[in-house]
Short mmCIF file of C-alpha atoms and ligand atoms in Angstrom, two decimals:
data_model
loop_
_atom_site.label_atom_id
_atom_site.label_comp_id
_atom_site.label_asym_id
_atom_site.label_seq_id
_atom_site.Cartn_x
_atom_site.Cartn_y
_atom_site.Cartn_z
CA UNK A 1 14.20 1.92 26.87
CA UNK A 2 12.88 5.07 25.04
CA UNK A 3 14.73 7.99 24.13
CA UNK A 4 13.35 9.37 21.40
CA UNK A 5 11.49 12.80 21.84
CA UNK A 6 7.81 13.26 19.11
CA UNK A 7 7.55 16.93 18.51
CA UNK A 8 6.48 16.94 15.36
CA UNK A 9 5.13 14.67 12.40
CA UNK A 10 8.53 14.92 10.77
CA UNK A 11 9.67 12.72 13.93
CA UNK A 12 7.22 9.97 13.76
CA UNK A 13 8.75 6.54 12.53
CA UNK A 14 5.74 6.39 10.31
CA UNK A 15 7.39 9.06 7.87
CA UNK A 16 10.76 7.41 8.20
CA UNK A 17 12.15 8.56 11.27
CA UNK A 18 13.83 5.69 13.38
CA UNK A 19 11.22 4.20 15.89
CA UNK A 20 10.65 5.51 19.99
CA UNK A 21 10.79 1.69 21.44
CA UNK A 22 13.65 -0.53 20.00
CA UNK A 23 11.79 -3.49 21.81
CA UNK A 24 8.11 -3.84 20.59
CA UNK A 25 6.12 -2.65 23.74
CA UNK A 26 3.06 -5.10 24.03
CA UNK A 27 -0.64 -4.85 25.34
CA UNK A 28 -1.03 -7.53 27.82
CA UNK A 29 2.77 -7.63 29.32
CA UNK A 30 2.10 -9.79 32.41
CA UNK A 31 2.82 -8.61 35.91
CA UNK A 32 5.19 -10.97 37.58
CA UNK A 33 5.35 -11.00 41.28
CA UNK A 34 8.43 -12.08 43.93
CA UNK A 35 10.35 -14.28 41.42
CA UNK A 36 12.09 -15.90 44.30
CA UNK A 37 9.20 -16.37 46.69
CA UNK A 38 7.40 -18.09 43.04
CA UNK A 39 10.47 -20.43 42.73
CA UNK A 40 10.16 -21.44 46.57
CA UNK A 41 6.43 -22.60 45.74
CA UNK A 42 7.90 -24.09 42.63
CA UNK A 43 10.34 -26.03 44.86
CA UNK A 44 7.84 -27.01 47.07
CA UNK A 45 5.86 -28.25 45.04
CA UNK A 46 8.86 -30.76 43.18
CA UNK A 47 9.19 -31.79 46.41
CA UNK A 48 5.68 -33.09 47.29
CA UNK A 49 5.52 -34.74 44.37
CA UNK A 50 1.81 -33.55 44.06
CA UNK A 51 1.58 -31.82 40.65
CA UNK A 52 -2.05 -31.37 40.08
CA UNK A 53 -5.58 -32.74 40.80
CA UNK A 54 -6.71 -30.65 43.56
CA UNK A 55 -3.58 -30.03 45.24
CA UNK A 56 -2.12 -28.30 48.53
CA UNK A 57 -1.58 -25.22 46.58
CA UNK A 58 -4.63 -24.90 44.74
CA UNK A 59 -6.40 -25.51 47.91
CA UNK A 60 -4.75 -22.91 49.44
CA UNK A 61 -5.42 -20.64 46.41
CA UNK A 62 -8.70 -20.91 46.07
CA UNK A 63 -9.41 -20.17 49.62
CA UNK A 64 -7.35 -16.95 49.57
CA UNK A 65 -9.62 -15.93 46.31
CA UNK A 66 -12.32 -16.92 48.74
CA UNK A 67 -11.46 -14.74 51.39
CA UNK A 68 -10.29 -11.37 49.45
CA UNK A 69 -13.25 -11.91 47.46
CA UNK A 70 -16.04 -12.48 50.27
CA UNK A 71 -17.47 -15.19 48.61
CA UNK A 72 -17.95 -18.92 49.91
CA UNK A 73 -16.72 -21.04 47.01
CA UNK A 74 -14.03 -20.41 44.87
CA UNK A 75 -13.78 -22.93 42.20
CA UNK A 76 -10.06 -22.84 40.20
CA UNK A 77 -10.10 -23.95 36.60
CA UNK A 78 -6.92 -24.50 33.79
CA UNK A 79 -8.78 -20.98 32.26
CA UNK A 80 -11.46 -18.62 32.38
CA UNK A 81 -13.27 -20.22 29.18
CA UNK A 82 -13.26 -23.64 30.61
CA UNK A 83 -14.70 -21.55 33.76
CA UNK A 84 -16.84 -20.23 31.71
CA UNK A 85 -18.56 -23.53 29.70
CA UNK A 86 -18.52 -25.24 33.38
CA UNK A 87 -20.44 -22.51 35.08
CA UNK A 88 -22.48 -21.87 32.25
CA UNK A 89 -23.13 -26.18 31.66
CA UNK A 90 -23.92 -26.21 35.69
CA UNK A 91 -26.37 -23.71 35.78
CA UNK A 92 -28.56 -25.20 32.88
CA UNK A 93 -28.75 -22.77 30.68
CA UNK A 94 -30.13 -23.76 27.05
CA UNK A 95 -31.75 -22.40 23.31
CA UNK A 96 -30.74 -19.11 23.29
CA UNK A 97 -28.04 -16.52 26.08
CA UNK A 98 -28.11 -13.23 26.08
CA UNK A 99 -24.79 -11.31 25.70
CA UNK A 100 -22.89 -8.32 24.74
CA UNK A 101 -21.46 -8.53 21.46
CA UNK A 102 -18.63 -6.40 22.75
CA UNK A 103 -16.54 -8.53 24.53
CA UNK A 104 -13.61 -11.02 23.79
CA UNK A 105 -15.07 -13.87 21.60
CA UNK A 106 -14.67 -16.08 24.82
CA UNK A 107 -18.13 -15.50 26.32
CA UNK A 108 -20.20 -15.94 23.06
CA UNK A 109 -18.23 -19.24 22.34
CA UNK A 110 -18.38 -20.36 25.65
CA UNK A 111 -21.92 -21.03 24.72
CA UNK A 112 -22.17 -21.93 20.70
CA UNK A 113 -19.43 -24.75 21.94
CA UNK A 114 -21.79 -26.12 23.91
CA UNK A 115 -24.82 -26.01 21.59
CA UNK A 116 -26.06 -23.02 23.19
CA UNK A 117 -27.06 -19.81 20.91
CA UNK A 118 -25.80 -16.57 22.14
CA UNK A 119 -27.97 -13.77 21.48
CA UNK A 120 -26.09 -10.18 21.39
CA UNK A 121 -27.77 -7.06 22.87
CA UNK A 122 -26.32 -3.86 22.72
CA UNK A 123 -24.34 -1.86 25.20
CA UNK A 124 -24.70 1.44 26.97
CA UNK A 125 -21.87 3.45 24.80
CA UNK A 126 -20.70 5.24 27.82
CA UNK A 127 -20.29 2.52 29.69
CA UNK A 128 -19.54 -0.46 27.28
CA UNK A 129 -21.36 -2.63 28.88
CA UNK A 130 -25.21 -4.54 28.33
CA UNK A 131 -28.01 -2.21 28.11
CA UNK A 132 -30.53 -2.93 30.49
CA UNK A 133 -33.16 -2.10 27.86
CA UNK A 134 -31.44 -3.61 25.17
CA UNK A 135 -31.33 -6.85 26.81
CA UNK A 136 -35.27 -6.83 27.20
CA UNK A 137 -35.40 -6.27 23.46
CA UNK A 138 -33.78 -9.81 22.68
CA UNK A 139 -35.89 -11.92 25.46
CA UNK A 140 -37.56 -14.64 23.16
CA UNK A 141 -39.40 -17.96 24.82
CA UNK A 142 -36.36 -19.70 24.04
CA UNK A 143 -33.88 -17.39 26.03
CA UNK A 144 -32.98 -19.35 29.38
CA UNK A 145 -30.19 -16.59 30.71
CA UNK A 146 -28.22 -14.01 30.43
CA UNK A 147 -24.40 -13.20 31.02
CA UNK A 148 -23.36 -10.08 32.09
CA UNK A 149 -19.26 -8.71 30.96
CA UNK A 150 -17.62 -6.48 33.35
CA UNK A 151 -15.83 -5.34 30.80
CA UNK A 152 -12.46 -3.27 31.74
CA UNK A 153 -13.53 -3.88 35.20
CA UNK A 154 -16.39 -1.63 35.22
CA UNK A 155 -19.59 -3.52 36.48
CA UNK A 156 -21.89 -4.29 34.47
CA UNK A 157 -25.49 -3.08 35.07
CA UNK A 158 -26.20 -5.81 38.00
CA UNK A 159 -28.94 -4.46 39.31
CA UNK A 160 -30.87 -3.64 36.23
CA UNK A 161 -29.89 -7.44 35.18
CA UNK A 162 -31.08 -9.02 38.38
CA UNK A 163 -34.12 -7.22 38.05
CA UNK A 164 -35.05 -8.25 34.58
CA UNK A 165 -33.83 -12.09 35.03
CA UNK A 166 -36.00 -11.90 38.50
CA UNK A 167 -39.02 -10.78 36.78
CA UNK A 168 -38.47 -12.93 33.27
CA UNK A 169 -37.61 -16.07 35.40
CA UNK A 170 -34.02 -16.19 33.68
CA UNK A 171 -30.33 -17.42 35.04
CA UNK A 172 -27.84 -14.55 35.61
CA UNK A 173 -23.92 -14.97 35.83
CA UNK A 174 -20.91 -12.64 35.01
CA UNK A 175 -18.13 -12.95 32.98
CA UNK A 176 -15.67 -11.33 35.27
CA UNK A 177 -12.38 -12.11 33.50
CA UNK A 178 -11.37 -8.42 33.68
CA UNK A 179 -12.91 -7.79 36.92
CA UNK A 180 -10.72 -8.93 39.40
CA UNK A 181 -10.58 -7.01 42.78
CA UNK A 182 -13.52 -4.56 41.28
CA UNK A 183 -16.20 -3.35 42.96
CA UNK A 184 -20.38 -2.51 42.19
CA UNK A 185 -21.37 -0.15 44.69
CA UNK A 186 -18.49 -0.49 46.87
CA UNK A 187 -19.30 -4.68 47.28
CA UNK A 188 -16.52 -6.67 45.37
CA UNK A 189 -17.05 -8.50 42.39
CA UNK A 190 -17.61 -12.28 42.55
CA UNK A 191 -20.89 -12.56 44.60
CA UNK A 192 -23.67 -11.28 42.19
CA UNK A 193 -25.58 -13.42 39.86
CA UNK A 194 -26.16 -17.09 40.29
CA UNK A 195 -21.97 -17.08 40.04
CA UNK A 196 -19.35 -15.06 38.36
CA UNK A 197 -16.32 -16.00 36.41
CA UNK A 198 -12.76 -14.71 36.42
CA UNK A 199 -9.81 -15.21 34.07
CA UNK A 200 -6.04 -15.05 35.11
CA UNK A 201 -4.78 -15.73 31.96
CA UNK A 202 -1.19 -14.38 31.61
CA UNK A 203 -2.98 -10.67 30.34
CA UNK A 204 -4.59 -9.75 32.94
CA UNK A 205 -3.98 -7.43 35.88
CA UNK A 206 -3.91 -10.60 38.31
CA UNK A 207 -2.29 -14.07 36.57
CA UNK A 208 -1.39 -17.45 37.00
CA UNK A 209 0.24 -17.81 33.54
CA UNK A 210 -3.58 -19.58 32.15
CA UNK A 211 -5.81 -19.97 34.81
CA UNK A 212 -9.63 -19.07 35.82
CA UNK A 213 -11.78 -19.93 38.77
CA UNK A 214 -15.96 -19.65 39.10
CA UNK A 215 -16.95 -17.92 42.30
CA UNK A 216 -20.15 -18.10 43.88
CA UNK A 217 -22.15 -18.25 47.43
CA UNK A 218 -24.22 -21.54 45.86
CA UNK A 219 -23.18 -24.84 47.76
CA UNK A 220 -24.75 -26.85 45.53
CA UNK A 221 -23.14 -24.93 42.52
CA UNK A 222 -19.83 -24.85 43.72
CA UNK A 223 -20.10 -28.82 44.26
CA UNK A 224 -21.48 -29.10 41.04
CA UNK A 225 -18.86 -27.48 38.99
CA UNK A 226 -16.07 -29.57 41.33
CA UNK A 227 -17.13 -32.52 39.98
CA UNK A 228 -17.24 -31.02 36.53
CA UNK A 229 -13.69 -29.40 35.97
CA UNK A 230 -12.55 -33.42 37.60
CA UNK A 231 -14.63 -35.99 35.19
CA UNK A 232 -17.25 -35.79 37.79
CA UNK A 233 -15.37 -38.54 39.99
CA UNK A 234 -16.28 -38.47 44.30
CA UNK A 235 -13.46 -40.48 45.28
CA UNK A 236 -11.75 -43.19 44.04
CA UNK A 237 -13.66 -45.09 41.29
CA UNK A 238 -16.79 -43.63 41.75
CA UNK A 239 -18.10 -41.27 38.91
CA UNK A 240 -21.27 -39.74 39.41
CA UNK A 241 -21.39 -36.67 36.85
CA UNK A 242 -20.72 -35.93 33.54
CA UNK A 243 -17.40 -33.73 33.25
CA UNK A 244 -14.20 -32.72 32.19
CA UNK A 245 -10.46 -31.60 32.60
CA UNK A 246 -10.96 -27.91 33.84
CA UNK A 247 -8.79 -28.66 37.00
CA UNK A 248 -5.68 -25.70 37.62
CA UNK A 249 -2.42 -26.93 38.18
CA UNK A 250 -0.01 -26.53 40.98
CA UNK A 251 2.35 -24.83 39.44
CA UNK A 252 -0.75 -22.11 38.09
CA UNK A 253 -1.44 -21.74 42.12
CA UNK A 254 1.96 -20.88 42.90
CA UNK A 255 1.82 -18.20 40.34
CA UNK A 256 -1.37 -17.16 41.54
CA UNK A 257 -0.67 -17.18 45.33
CA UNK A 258 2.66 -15.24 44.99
CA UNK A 259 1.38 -12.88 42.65
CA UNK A 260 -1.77 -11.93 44.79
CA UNK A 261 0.98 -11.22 47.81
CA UNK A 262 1.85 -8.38 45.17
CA UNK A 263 -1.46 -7.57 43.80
CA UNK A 264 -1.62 -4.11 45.65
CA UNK A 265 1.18 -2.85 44.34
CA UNK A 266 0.44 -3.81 40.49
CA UNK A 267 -2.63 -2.12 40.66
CA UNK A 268 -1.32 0.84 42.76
CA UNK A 269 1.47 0.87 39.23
CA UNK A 270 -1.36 0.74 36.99
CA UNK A 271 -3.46 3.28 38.76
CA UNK A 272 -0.85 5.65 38.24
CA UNK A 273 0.00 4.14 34.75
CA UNK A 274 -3.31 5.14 33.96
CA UNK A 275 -3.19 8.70 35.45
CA UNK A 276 -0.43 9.36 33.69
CA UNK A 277 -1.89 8.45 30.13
CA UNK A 278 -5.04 10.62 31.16
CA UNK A 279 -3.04 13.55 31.51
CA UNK A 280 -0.50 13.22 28.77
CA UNK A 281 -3.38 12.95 26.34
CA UNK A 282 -5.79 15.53 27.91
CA UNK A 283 -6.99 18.12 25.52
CA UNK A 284 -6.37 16.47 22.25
CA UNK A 285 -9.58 16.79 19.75
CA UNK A 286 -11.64 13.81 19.04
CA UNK A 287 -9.51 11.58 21.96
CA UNK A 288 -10.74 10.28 25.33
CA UNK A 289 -9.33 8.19 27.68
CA UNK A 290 -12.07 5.95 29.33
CA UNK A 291 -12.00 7.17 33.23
CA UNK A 292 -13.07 4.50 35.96
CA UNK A 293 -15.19 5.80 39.18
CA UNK A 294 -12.94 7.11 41.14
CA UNK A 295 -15.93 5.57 44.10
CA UNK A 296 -14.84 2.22 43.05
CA UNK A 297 -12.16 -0.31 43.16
CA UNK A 298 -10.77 -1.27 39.84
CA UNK A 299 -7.49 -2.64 38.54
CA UNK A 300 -7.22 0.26 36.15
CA UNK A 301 -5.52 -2.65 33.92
CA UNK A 302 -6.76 -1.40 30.79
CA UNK A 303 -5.73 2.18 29.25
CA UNK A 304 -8.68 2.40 26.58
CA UNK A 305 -8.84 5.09 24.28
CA UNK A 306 -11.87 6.56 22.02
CA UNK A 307 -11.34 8.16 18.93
CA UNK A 308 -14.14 9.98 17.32
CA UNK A 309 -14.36 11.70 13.94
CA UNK A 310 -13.54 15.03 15.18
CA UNK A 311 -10.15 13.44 15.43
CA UNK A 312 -7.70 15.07 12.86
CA UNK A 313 -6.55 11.24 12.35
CA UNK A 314 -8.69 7.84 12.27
CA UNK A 315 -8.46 5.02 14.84
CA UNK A 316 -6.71 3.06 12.20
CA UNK A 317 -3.99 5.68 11.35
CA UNK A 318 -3.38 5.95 14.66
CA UNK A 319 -2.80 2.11 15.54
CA UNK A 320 -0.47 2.28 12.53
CA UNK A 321 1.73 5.14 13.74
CA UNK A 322 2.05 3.42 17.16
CA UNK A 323 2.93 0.15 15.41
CA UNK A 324 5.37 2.28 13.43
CA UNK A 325 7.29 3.14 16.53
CA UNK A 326 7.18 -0.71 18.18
CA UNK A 327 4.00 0.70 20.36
CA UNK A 328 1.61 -2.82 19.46
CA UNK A 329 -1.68 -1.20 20.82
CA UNK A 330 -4.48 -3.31 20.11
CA UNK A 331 -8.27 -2.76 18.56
CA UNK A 332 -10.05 -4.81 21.47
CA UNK A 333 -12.49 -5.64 20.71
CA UNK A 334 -12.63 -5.24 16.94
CA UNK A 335 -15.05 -5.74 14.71
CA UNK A 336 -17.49 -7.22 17.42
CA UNK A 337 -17.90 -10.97 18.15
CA UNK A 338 -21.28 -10.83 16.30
CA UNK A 339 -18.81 -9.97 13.12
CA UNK A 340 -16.45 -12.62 14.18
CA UNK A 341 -17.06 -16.51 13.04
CA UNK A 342 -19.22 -18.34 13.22
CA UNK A 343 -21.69 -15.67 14.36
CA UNK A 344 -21.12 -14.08 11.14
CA UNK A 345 -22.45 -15.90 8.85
CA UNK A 346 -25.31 -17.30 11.13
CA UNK A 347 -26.60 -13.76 12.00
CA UNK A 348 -25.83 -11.80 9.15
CA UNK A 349 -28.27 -9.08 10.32
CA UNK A 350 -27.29 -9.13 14.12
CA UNK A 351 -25.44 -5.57 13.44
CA UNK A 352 -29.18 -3.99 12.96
CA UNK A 353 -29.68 -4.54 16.23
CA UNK A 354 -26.05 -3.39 17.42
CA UNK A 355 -25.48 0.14 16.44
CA UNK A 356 -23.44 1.40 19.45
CA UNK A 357 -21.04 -1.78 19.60
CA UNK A 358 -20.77 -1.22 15.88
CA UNK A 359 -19.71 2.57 16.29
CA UNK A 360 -17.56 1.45 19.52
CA UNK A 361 -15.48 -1.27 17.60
CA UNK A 362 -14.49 1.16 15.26
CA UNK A 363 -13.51 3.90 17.21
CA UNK A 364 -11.57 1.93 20.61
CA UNK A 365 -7.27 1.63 21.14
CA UNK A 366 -5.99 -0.08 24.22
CA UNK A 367 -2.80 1.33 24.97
CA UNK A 368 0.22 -0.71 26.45
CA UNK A 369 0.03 -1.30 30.58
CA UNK A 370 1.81 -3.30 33.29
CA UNK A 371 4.18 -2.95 35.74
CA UNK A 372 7.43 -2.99 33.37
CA UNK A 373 6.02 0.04 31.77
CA UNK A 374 7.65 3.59 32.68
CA UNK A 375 6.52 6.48 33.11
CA UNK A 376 8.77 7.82 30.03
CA UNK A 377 7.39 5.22 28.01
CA UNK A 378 3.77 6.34 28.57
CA UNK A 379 5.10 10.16 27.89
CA UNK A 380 6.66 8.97 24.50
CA UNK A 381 3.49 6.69 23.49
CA UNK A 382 1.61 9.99 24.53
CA UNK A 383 3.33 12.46 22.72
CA UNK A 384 3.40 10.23 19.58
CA UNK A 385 -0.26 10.20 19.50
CA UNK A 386 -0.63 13.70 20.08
CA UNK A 387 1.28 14.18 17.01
CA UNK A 388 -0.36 11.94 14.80
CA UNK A 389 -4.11 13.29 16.50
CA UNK A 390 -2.96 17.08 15.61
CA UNK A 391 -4.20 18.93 12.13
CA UNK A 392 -1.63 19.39 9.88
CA UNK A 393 -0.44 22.94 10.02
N1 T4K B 401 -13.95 -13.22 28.83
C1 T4K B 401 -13.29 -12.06 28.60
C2 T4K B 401 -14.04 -10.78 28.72
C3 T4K B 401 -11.92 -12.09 28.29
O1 T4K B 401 -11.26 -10.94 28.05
C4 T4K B 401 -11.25 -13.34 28.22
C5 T4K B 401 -9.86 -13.40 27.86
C6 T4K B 401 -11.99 -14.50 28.49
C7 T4K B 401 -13.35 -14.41 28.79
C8 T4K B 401 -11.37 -15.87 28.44
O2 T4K B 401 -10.43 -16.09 29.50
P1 T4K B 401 -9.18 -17.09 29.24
O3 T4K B 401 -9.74 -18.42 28.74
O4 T4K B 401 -8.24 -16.48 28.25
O5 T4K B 401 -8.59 -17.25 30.63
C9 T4K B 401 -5.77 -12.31 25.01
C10 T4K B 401 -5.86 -13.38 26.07
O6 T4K B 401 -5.40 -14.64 25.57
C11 T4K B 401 -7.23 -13.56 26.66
O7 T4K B 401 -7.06 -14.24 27.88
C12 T4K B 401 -7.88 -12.24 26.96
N2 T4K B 401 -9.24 -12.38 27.40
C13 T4K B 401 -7.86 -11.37 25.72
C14 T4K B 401 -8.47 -10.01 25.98
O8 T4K B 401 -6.51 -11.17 25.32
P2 T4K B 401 -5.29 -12.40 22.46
O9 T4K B 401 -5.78 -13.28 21.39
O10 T4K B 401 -5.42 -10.95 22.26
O11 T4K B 401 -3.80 -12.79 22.89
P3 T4K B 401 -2.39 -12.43 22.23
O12 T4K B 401 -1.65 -13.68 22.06
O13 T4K B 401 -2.60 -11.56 21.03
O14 T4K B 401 -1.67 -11.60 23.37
C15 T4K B 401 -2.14 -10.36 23.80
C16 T4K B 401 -1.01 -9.44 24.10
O15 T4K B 401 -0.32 -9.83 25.26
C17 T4K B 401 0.04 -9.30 23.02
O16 T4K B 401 0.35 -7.93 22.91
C18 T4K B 401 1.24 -10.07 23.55
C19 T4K B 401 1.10 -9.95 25.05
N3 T4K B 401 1.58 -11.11 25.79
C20 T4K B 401 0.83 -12.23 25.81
C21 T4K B 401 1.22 -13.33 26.53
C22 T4K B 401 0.38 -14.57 26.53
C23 T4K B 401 2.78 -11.05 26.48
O17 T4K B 401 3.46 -10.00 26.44
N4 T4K B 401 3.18 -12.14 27.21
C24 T4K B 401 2.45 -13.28 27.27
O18 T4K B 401 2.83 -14.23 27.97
O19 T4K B 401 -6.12 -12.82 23.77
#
């Protein structure tokens, strides 16, 4: 799809120039397995005439989750922020949750929906994720948990966390929505905490166009949140739980079961996707690309860059030269949820307490990924930022 060679500034779109991608090239381009082996399930499932409500494929879903995972229950939900507000109503947790500010806005309102406070600590700016010690700093009598992000796959400090809710007598779970198929100290994600919670909306590395499932070893837990994401019905006529509609669908199941048969070979693309981008941007002052331990799994879904002030250009002229040239690379995840609403305005002075997210969120660029994405693409995205990052001679 791209032709166009960035040597110099006089080349960039930005300054006139016509643009590298004649199609925009997105963040978040889903990876879509065997179309033909999908349409089979598809067909299948017309022909059963069982569209949702816990059915054959679902079943069969969950238990393959359950199996690559390691973990007893997998619990499939319509998303990962239903998943979220189940697991999070299920465990108990009340008054006040602490989590990172720097995450999508899903696991802070995953807790004010439900009447819950969310309470941001500050991350480890190498790592992007919770602060151990930061953490302690916002433990009030009120807190009642805390929930760990994963965020870009990298685990988050478990042990650290399990230590501190172990000794403060709190509730621990994950968001996991960008964690699926990682692993913390060479154990997969989705058995730490009390449970851990994983998104396959249509963005992520592994989909099921919306979709999200809570994973845990807890029997009673798992039964728990069954109930929930079905109105809390046992049976026929029989209700004994409070609960909602968080069930997946059939047709979400198929998705998800054909496109874990291809899972390897999407992150396998991305691996190298992200290799690629490492390389082609090597060397350029005041840019890094965030690495992943090469010790453990990840999907290497997300291509995140740093800019820092030694950078001959901002973050923000950058993201405006790439949009320039149809490149839609995104500021996730700008400014910060405790900047977003409604945490805004009810914790005016949470940023006090939130120096490195602040500095993060202004300096972060996640770079277009997926399977659709060649390797010429990535060069031209590369070069164009290279030419943008470079002083003006
Ligand atoms: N926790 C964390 C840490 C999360 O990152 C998320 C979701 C959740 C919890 C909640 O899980 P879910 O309830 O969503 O299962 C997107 C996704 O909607 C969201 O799932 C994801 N995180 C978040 C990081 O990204 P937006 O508001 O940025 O979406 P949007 O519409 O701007 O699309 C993103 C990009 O993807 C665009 O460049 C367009 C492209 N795209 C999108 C879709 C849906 C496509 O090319 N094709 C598509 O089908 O939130």
């Amino acid at each position: 799809m791209s032709t166009k060679v960035i040597r110099s500034k006089a080349d960039l779109a930005i300054n006139g120039a016509p643009p590298a991608f004649d199609q925009p090239l997105h963040v978040g381009r889903p990876n879509i397995g065997d179309r033909e082996a999908f349409l089979q399930r598809v067909n299948q499932i017309l022909d059963n005439q069982w569209l949702t409500n816990n059915g054959p494929m679902v079943q069969e879903f969950e238990q393959r989750i359950a199996d690559y995972l390691g973990v007893k229950h997998c619990v499939a939900m319509c998303n990962g922020t239903i998943a979220l507000e189940i697991a999070i109503r299920a465990l108990g947790l009340e008054g006040e949750v602490i989590v990172p500010s720097w995450t999508f806005v899903a696991t802070a309102h995953a807790l004010y929906w439900q009447g819950i406070t969310p309470v941001f600590a500050d991350i480890d700016p190498t790592t992007h994720n919770l602060n151990p010690d930061a953490v302690r700093r916002m433990i009030t009598p009120r807190t009642s948990g805390i929930i760990g992000v994963h965020l870009w796959g990298r685990a988050a400090p478990i042990d650290e966390l399990q230590a501190i809710a172990d000794e403060r007598g709190l509730k621990l779970m994950f968001d996991a929505a960008h964690a699926f198929g990682s692993t913390y100290k060479g154990r997969m994600i989705g058995r730490f905490g009390a449970c851990e919670v994983l998104s396959f909306h249509a963005t992520k590395s592994f989909n099921t166009f919306e979709g999200g499932a809570v994973v845990t070893n807890d029997d009673e837990l798992a039964e728990t949140m069954r109930l929930m994401r079905n109105f809390g019905f046992h049976g026929y006529d029989n209700v004994i739980h409070p609960g909602t509609n968080g069930k997946m669908i059939e047709v979400c199941a198929a998705m998800g079961l054909t496109n874990l048969d291809g899972h390897a070979e999407v992150v396998a693309c991305s691996r190298r996707a992200h290799a690629t981008y490492t390389q082609a941007l090597a060397g350029i002052a005041g840019i890094s690309v965030l690495a992943y331990d090469q010790n453990e799994d990840n999907s290497h879904h997300y291509v995140v860059l740093e800019v820092s002030d030694t950078c001959a250009a901002t973050r923000d002229q950058i993201i405006i030269a790439l949009q320039a040239e149809n490149v839609l690379a995104r500021k996730y995840f700008w400014p910060g949820s405790h900047r977003m609403q409604p945490y805004k305005d009810l914790f005016p002075h949470a940023g006090l307490m939130l120096p490195h997210t602040q500095r993060i969120a202004e300096s972060v660029v996640v770079l277009p990924t997926g399977i659709t994405l060649s390797q010429e693409a990535i060069q031209t995205v590369s070069d164009a930022i290279r030419t943008v990052a470079s002083p003006r001679s």
